[in-house]
Amino acid sequence: MKIGSLEVGKIGLGAWQAGGGAWRVDFAELKRAYEYALDHGIKFIDTAEVYGSGKSEEFVAELIRNRPHVVVATKVAGFNWGRILKSAERSRRRIGRVDLLQFHWPPPIYVPLCKVIRDLEKAAQLGLTAEIGVSNFDARLMEKALTCTKKYEIVSDQVVYNPLHRAAERLIEMGRARGFVVIAWSPLAKGAVLKENLGNDPARRFDSVVNRAKTAEGRGVAETIRKIAETRGVSPAAVVLAWHAAKGSFPIPGVKTLKQAQEVLEANTLQLSEAEVRAIDEASAPFITGTVWPSAMRYIPGFLLKLSFTLARI
């Protein structure tokens, strides 16, 4: 798959866990997991300035130092809508290079959306990034954002998408028609679509999508995935990531262990049949509705959002 001019393969990695904060991780094992994945076929990694207040970006910098084949994406925090160029410069200093610069979530309602997009274009014009994208934009906002561009194209929209949260499917169709890729964050629903016993990370504890896995419908989704995995002799994670490929999204799971990295890599060579995709679609049909981002967030002033993200130790 290509995101703009960037060749990214079938699956990428998300590095939120590397910021610590909302995740409990063994950093030595984390590093082994990411190194293994990047040395065995994964060539895209995504981070953000808010993940551990730059710690995740520093982690990514170590990983890519001797891996020029890896495409690096990062995100400017939504509360930094007026300081996009400064944020991009800080991120590039921390990481070394940025191939895809994204705006992390929609700006407050009082901020002109086109100002945000034009500043992303300025970042590209100044050589701070090769491509520009957005994150957590619904179809309506994406339509408006696409009208704001002058010199560069918006090549991606990174949103939550998995079998327990399928609201992004309208965006995927729109992307096919308009030339952008939907990057799926939380493609495995933080593991909830795979197994019942999850860690007690704050990132999971307060996630409504994770709680959907505890419903009868959610358990039905997980059971369908497990049956396909058993038949194919692969991990449930590989089945879900192959489902993403069939649906047209670009998934970026996070990994915390070497075993998880190996399971992710299984999906690179797995192609589901139409019947298998249909089985997962039918089981997950109750989760098609919803939104990709809470619209109420746009009514919170930027300084309050920044304070809340700081206190939450994202």
PDB file of C-alpha atoms in Angstrom, residues 21-221:
ATOM      1  CA  GLY A  21       1.991   6.911  30.776  1.00  0.00           C
ATOM      2  CA  ALA A  22      -1.258   5.135  29.967  1.00  0.00           C
ATOM      3  CA  TRP A  23       0.576   1.847  29.329  1.00  0.00           C
ATOM      4  CA  ARG A  24       2.511  -0.437  31.661  1.00  0.00           C
ATOM      5  CA  VAL A  25       5.436  -1.796  29.675  1.00  0.00           C
ATOM      6  CA  ASP A  26       8.794  -3.520  29.992  1.00  0.00           C
ATOM      7  CA  PHE A  27      10.857  -1.175  27.827  1.00  0.00           C
ATOM      8  CA  ALA A  28      13.598  -3.718  27.124  1.00  0.00           C
ATOM      9  CA  GLU A  29      11.009  -6.204  25.812  1.00  0.00           C
ATOM     10  CA  LEU A  30       9.210  -3.398  23.978  1.00  0.00           C
ATOM     11  CA  LYS A  31      12.406  -2.487  22.128  1.00  0.00           C
ATOM     12  CA  ARG A  32      13.030  -6.133  21.183  1.00  0.00           C
ATOM     13  CA  ALA A  33       9.486  -6.416  19.838  1.00  0.00           C
ATOM     14  CA  TYR A  34       9.692  -3.314  17.653  1.00  0.00           C
ATOM     15  CA  GLU A  35      13.168  -4.127  16.389  1.00  0.00           C
ATOM     16  CA  TYR A  36      12.053  -7.624  15.420  1.00  0.00           C
ATOM     17  CA  ALA A  37       9.020  -6.306  13.536  1.00  0.00           C
ATOM     18  CA  LEU A  38      11.002  -3.640  11.675  1.00  0.00           C
ATOM     19  CA  ASP A  39      13.685  -6.165  10.727  1.00  0.00           C
ATOM     20  CA  HIS A  40      11.158  -8.704   9.421  1.00  0.00           C
ATOM     21  CA  GLY A  41       8.955  -6.787   7.013  1.00  0.00           C
ATOM     22  CA  ILE A  42       7.250  -3.892   8.816  1.00  0.00           C
ATOM     23  CA  LYS A  43       8.255  -0.556   7.311  1.00  0.00           C
ATOM     24  CA  PHE A  44       5.961   2.047   8.873  1.00  0.00           C
ATOM     25  CA  ILE A  45       5.854   3.369  12.430  1.00  0.00           C
ATOM     26  CA  ASP A  46       3.560   6.028  13.882  1.00  0.00           C
ATOM     27  CA  THR A  47       4.037   8.171  16.981  1.00  0.00           C
ATOM     28  CA  ALA A  48       2.925  11.591  18.309  1.00  0.00           C
ATOM     29  CA  GLU A  49       4.309  14.492  20.270  1.00  0.00           C
ATOM     30  CA  VAL A  50       1.867  13.882  23.147  1.00  0.00           C
ATOM     31  CA  TYR A  51       2.849  10.245  23.708  1.00  0.00           C
ATOM     32  CA  GLY A  52       4.868  10.471  26.893  1.00  0.00           C
ATOM     33  CA  SER A  53       5.552  14.155  26.121  1.00  0.00           C
ATOM     34  CA  GLY A  54       8.016  13.200  23.398  1.00  0.00           C
ATOM     35  CA  LYS A  55       9.303   9.914  24.893  1.00  0.00           C
ATOM     36  CA  SER A  56       7.659   7.844  22.185  1.00  0.00           C
ATOM     37  CA  GLU A  57       9.262  10.001  19.486  1.00  0.00           C
ATOM     38  CA  GLU A  58      12.658   9.512  21.139  1.00  0.00           C
ATOM     39  CA  PHE A  59      12.049   5.752  21.217  1.00  0.00           C
ATOM     40  CA  VAL A  60      11.211   5.803  17.492  1.00  0.00           C
ATOM     41  CA  ALA A  61      14.367   7.818  16.806  1.00  0.00           C
ATOM     42  CA  GLU A  62      16.475   4.973  18.197  1.00  0.00           C
ATOM     43  CA  LEU A  63      14.629   2.411  16.118  1.00  0.00           C
ATOM     44  CA  ILE A  64      15.006   4.177  12.766  1.00  0.00           C
ATOM     45  CA  ARG A  65      18.587   5.396  13.162  1.00  0.00           C
ATOM     46  CA  ASN A  66      19.958   2.504  11.095  1.00  0.00           C
ATOM     47  CA  ARG A  67      16.732   1.576   9.331  1.00  0.00           C
ATOM     48  CA  PRO A  68      16.302   4.054   6.457  1.00  0.00           C
ATOM     49  CA  HIS A  69      13.612   1.845   4.890  1.00  0.00           C
ATOM     50  CA  VAL A  70      11.134   2.654   7.706  1.00  0.00           C
ATOM     51  CA  VAL A  71       8.517   5.328   7.017  1.00  0.00           C
ATOM     52  CA  VAL A  72       8.053   7.584  10.062  1.00  0.00           C
ATOM     53  CA  ALA A  73       4.774   9.310  10.907  1.00  0.00           C
ATOM     54  CA  THR A  74       4.071  11.598  13.823  1.00  0.00           C
ATOM     55  CA  LYS A  75       1.252  13.868  14.942  1.00  0.00           C
ATOM     56  CA  VAL A  76       0.912  17.467  16.105  1.00  0.00           C
ATOM     57  CA  ALA A  77      -1.362  17.713  19.153  1.00  0.00           C
ATOM     58  CA  GLY A  78      -4.793  19.201  18.458  1.00  0.00           C
ATOM     59  CA  PHE A  79      -4.214  21.893  21.095  1.00  0.00           C
ATOM     60  CA  ASN A  80      -1.107  23.048  19.192  1.00  0.00           C
ATOM     61  CA  TRP A  81      -3.140  24.238  16.217  1.00  0.00           C
ATOM     62  CA  GLY A  82      -1.448  27.650  16.389  1.00  0.00           C
ATOM     63  CA  ARG A  83       2.086  26.199  16.682  1.00  0.00           C
ATOM     64  CA  ILE A  84       2.158  23.515  14.005  1.00  0.00           C
ATOM     65  CA  LEU A  85       5.509  24.560  12.547  1.00  0.00           C
ATOM     66  CA  LYS A  86       7.155  24.696  15.987  1.00  0.00           C
ATOM     67  CA  SER A  87       5.717  21.291  16.862  1.00  0.00           C
ATOM     68  CA  ALA A  88       6.923  19.844  13.564  1.00  0.00           C
ATOM     69  CA  GLU A  89      10.404  21.234  14.153  1.00  0.00           C
ATOM     70  CA  ARG A  90      10.535  19.750  17.677  1.00  0.00           C
ATOM     71  CA  SER A  91       9.360  16.379  16.425  1.00  0.00           C
ATOM     72  CA  ARG A  92      11.922  16.323  13.637  1.00  0.00           C
ATOM     73  CA  ARG A  93      14.688  17.192  16.097  1.00  0.00           C
ATOM     74  CA  ARG A  94      13.606  14.371  18.401  1.00  0.00           C
ATOM     75  CA  ILE A  95      13.121  11.756  15.678  1.00  0.00           C
ATOM     76  CA  GLY A  96      15.622  12.827  13.039  1.00  0.00           C
ATOM     77  CA  ARG A  97      13.138  12.824  10.171  1.00  0.00           C
ATOM     78  CA  VAL A  98       9.383  12.896   9.582  1.00  0.00           C
ATOM     79  CA  ASP A  99       7.843  11.380   6.459  1.00  0.00           C
ATOM     80  CA  LEU A 100       4.171  11.930   7.332  1.00  0.00           C
ATOM     81  CA  LEU A 101       3.040  14.802   9.552  1.00  0.00           C
ATOM     82  CA  GLN A 102      -0.530  14.537  10.843  1.00  0.00           C
ATOM     83  CA  PHE A 103      -2.781  16.814  12.878  1.00  0.00           C
ATOM     84  CA  HIS A 104      -3.774  14.616  15.820  1.00  0.00           C
ATOM     85  CA  TRP A 105      -7.437  15.565  16.322  1.00  0.00           C
ATOM     86  CA  PRO A 106      -9.840  18.253  15.058  1.00  0.00           C
ATOM     87  CA  PRO A 107      -9.120  21.762  16.329  1.00  0.00           C
ATOM     88  CA  PRO A 108     -11.552  23.644  18.605  1.00  0.00           C
ATOM     89  CA  ILE A 109     -14.703  24.852  16.863  1.00  0.00           C
ATOM     90  CA  TYR A 110     -13.492  28.482  16.945  1.00  0.00           C
ATOM     91  CA  VAL A 111     -10.332  27.681  14.919  1.00  0.00           C
ATOM     92  CA  PRO A 112     -10.526  28.040  11.109  1.00  0.00           C
ATOM     93  CA  LEU A 113      -9.903  24.535   9.786  1.00  0.00           C
ATOM     94  CA  CYS A 114      -8.179  25.848   6.677  1.00  0.00           C
ATOM     95  CA  LYS A 115      -5.555  27.578   8.844  1.00  0.00           C
ATOM     96  CA  VAL A 116      -4.592  24.170  10.247  1.00  0.00           C
ATOM     97  CA  ILE A 117      -4.339  22.613   6.788  1.00  0.00           C
ATOM     98  CA  ARG A 118      -2.368  25.539   5.347  1.00  0.00           C
ATOM     99  CA  ASP A 119       0.120  25.308   8.235  1.00  0.00           C
ATOM    100  CA  LEU A 120       0.575  21.604   7.522  1.00  0.00           C
ATOM    101  CA  GLU A 121       1.287  22.579   3.919  1.00  0.00           C
ATOM    102  CA  LYS A 122       3.842  25.126   5.127  1.00  0.00           C
ATOM    103  CA  ALA A 123       5.568  22.365   7.089  1.00  0.00           C
ATOM    104  CA  ALA A 124       5.848  20.332   3.889  1.00  0.00           C
ATOM    105  CA  GLN A 125       7.016  23.348   1.907  1.00  0.00           C
ATOM    106  CA  LEU A 126       9.771  23.970   4.479  1.00  0.00           C
ATOM    107  CA  GLY A 127      10.948  20.362   4.198  1.00  0.00           C
ATOM    108  CA  LEU A 128       9.782  19.339   7.672  1.00  0.00           C
ATOM    109  CA  THR A 129       7.771  16.441   6.196  1.00  0.00           C
ATOM    110  CA  ALA A 130       7.254  14.693   2.892  1.00  0.00           C
ATOM    111  CA  GLU A 131       3.481  14.211   3.213  1.00  0.00           C
ATOM    112  CA  ILE A 132       0.644  15.623   5.319  1.00  0.00           C
ATOM    113  CA  GLY A 133      -2.380  13.978   6.914  1.00  0.00           C
ATOM    114  CA  VAL A 134      -4.986  14.378   9.625  1.00  0.00           C
ATOM    115  CA  SER A 135      -6.282  12.181  12.417  1.00  0.00           C
ATOM    116  CA  ASN A 136      -9.700  11.617  14.000  1.00  0.00           C
ATOM    117  CA  PHE A 137     -11.510  13.628  11.306  1.00  0.00           C
ATOM    118  CA  ASP A 138     -14.986  12.339  10.471  1.00  0.00           C
ATOM    119  CA  ALA A 139     -16.275  12.361   6.887  1.00  0.00           C
ATOM    120  CA  ARG A 140     -17.805  15.841   7.175  1.00  0.00           C
ATOM    121  CA  LEU A 141     -14.619  17.423   8.506  1.00  0.00           C
ATOM    122  CA  MET A 142     -12.526  15.526   5.992  1.00  0.00           C
ATOM    123  CA  GLU A 143     -14.645  16.890   3.147  1.00  0.00           C
ATOM    124  CA  LYS A 144     -13.950  20.421   4.385  1.00  0.00           C
ATOM    125  CA  ALA A 145     -10.252  19.757   4.981  1.00  0.00           C
ATOM    126  CA  LEU A 146      -9.809  18.522   1.412  1.00  0.00           C
ATOM    127  CA  THR A 147     -11.122  21.858   0.095  1.00  0.00           C
ATOM    128  CA  CYS A 148      -8.468  23.756   2.074  1.00  0.00           C
ATOM    129  CA  THR A 149      -5.386  22.423   0.309  1.00  0.00           C
ATOM    130  CA  LYS A 150      -3.493  24.585  -2.161  1.00  0.00           C
ATOM    131  CA  LYS A 151      -0.204  22.885  -3.023  1.00  0.00           C
ATOM    132  CA  TYR A 152      -0.194  19.540  -1.189  1.00  0.00           C
ATOM    133  CA  GLU A 153      -2.691  16.726  -0.837  1.00  0.00           C
ATOM    134  CA  ILE A 154      -3.995  15.278   2.438  1.00  0.00           C
ATOM    135  CA  VAL A 155      -2.906  11.664   2.029  1.00  0.00           C
ATOM    136  CA  SER A 156      -4.327  10.072   5.182  1.00  0.00           C
ATOM    137  CA  ASP A 157      -6.860  10.210   7.982  1.00  0.00           C
ATOM    138  CA  GLN A 158      -5.928   8.173  11.073  1.00  0.00           C
ATOM    139  CA  VAL A 159      -8.997   7.033  13.002  1.00  0.00           C
ATOM    140  CA  VAL A 160     -10.116   4.249  15.326  1.00  0.00           C
ATOM    141  CA  TYR A 161     -11.269   1.229  13.326  1.00  0.00           C
ATOM    142  CA  ASN A 162     -11.650  -2.420  14.319  1.00  0.00           C
ATOM    143  CA  PRO A 163     -14.353  -5.131  14.393  1.00  0.00           C
ATOM    144  CA  LEU A 164     -15.783  -3.613  17.584  1.00  0.00           C
ATOM    145  CA  HIS A 165     -15.875  -0.085  16.133  1.00  0.00           C
ATOM    146  CA  ARG A 166     -16.651   0.110  12.422  1.00  0.00           C
ATOM    147  CA  ALA A 167     -17.842   3.716  12.159  1.00  0.00           C
ATOM    148  CA  ALA A 168     -14.915   4.576   9.846  1.00  0.00           C
ATOM    149  CA  GLU A 169     -16.210   2.553   6.910  1.00  0.00           C
ATOM    150  CA  ARG A 170     -17.768   5.614   5.301  1.00  0.00           C
ATOM    151  CA  LEU A 171     -14.341   7.249   5.462  1.00  0.00           C
ATOM    152  CA  ILE A 172     -12.689   4.228   3.856  1.00  0.00           C
ATOM    153  CA  GLU A 173     -15.070   4.454   0.903  1.00  0.00           C
ATOM    154  CA  MET A 174     -14.509   8.185   0.706  1.00  0.00           C
ATOM    155  CA  GLY A 175     -10.747   7.661   0.741  1.00  0.00           C
ATOM    156  CA  ARG A 176     -10.937   5.281  -2.200  1.00  0.00           C
ATOM    157  CA  ALA A 177     -12.742   7.944  -4.196  1.00  0.00           C
ATOM    158  CA  ARG A 178     -10.712  10.945  -3.021  1.00  0.00           C
ATOM    159  CA  GLY A 179      -7.210   9.487  -2.877  1.00  0.00           C
ATOM    160  CA  PHE A 180      -6.442   9.278   0.836  1.00  0.00           C
ATOM    161  CA  VAL A 181      -5.807   6.251   3.064  1.00  0.00           C
ATOM    162  CA  VAL A 182      -7.565   5.491   6.344  1.00  0.00           C
ATOM    163  CA  ILE A 183      -4.901   4.539   8.888  1.00  0.00           C
ATOM    164  CA  ALA A 184      -6.549   2.414  11.583  1.00  0.00           C
ATOM    165  CA  TRP A 185      -5.421   3.084  15.140  1.00  0.00           C
ATOM    166  CA  SER A 186      -6.465   0.531  17.772  1.00  0.00           C
ATOM    167  CA  PRO A 187      -6.981  -2.017  14.957  1.00  0.00           C
ATOM    168  CA  LEU A 188      -7.193  -4.851  17.509  1.00  0.00           C
ATOM    169  CA  ALA A 189      -9.349  -2.835  19.953  1.00  0.00           C
ATOM    170  CA  LYS A 190      -6.360  -2.814  22.335  1.00  0.00           C
ATOM    171  CA  GLY A 191      -6.491  -6.614  22.313  1.00  0.00           C
ATOM    172  CA  ALA A 192     -10.151  -6.787  23.362  1.00  0.00           C
ATOM    173  CA  VAL A 193     -11.208  -8.393  20.098  1.00  0.00           C
ATOM    174  CA  LEU A 194      -8.688 -11.202  20.677  1.00  0.00           C
ATOM    175  CA  LYS A 195      -9.024 -12.334  24.291  1.00  0.00           C
ATOM    176  CA  GLU A 196     -10.995 -11.734  27.456  1.00  0.00           C
ATOM    177  CA  ASN A 197      -8.157 -11.342  29.975  1.00  0.00           C
ATOM    178  CA  LEU A 198      -6.423  -8.037  29.277  1.00  0.00           C
ATOM    179  CA  GLY A 199      -3.902  -6.049  31.276  1.00  0.00           C
ATOM    180  CA  ASN A 200      -5.111  -3.329  33.608  1.00  0.00           C
ATOM    181  CA  ASP A 201      -3.548  -0.469  31.676  1.00  0.00           C
ATOM    182  CA  PRO A 202      -5.378   2.877  32.073  1.00  0.00           C
ATOM    183  CA  ALA A 203      -5.538   3.041  28.270  1.00  0.00           C
ATOM    184  CA  ARG A 204      -7.837   0.007  28.334  1.00  0.00           C
ATOM    185  CA  ARG A 205      -9.681   0.642  31.585  1.00  0.00           C
ATOM    186  CA  PHE A 206     -11.420   3.779  30.307  1.00  0.00           C
ATOM    187  CA  ASP A 207     -12.001   2.669  26.696  1.00  0.00           C
ATOM    188  CA  SER A 208     -15.681   2.138  25.833  1.00  0.00           C
ATOM    189  CA  VAL A 209     -14.719   0.011  22.819  1.00  0.00           C
ATOM    190  CA  VAL A 210     -12.831  -2.399  25.080  1.00  0.00           C
ATOM    191  CA  ASN A 211     -15.998  -2.736  27.154  1.00  0.00           C
ATOM    192  CA  ARG A 212     -17.958  -3.750  24.055  1.00  0.00           C
ATOM    193  CA  ALA A 213     -15.976  -6.988  24.012  1.00  0.00           C
ATOM    194  CA  LYS A 214     -17.734  -7.967  27.265  1.00  0.00           C
ATOM    195  CA  THR A 215     -21.186  -7.892  25.652  1.00  0.00           C
ATOM    196  CA  ALA A 216     -22.776 -10.938  24.028  1.00  0.00           C
ATOM    197  CA  GLU A 217     -22.246  -9.355  20.600  1.00  0.00           C
ATOM    198  CA  GLY A 218     -18.607  -8.596  21.395  1.00  0.00           C
ATOM    199  CA  ARG A 219     -17.960 -12.143  22.557  1.00  0.00           C
ATOM    200  CA  GLY A 220     -19.522 -13.340  19.307  1.00  0.00           C
ATOM    201  CA  VAL A 221     -17.015 -11.301  17.307  1.00  0.00           C
TER     202      VAL A 221
END
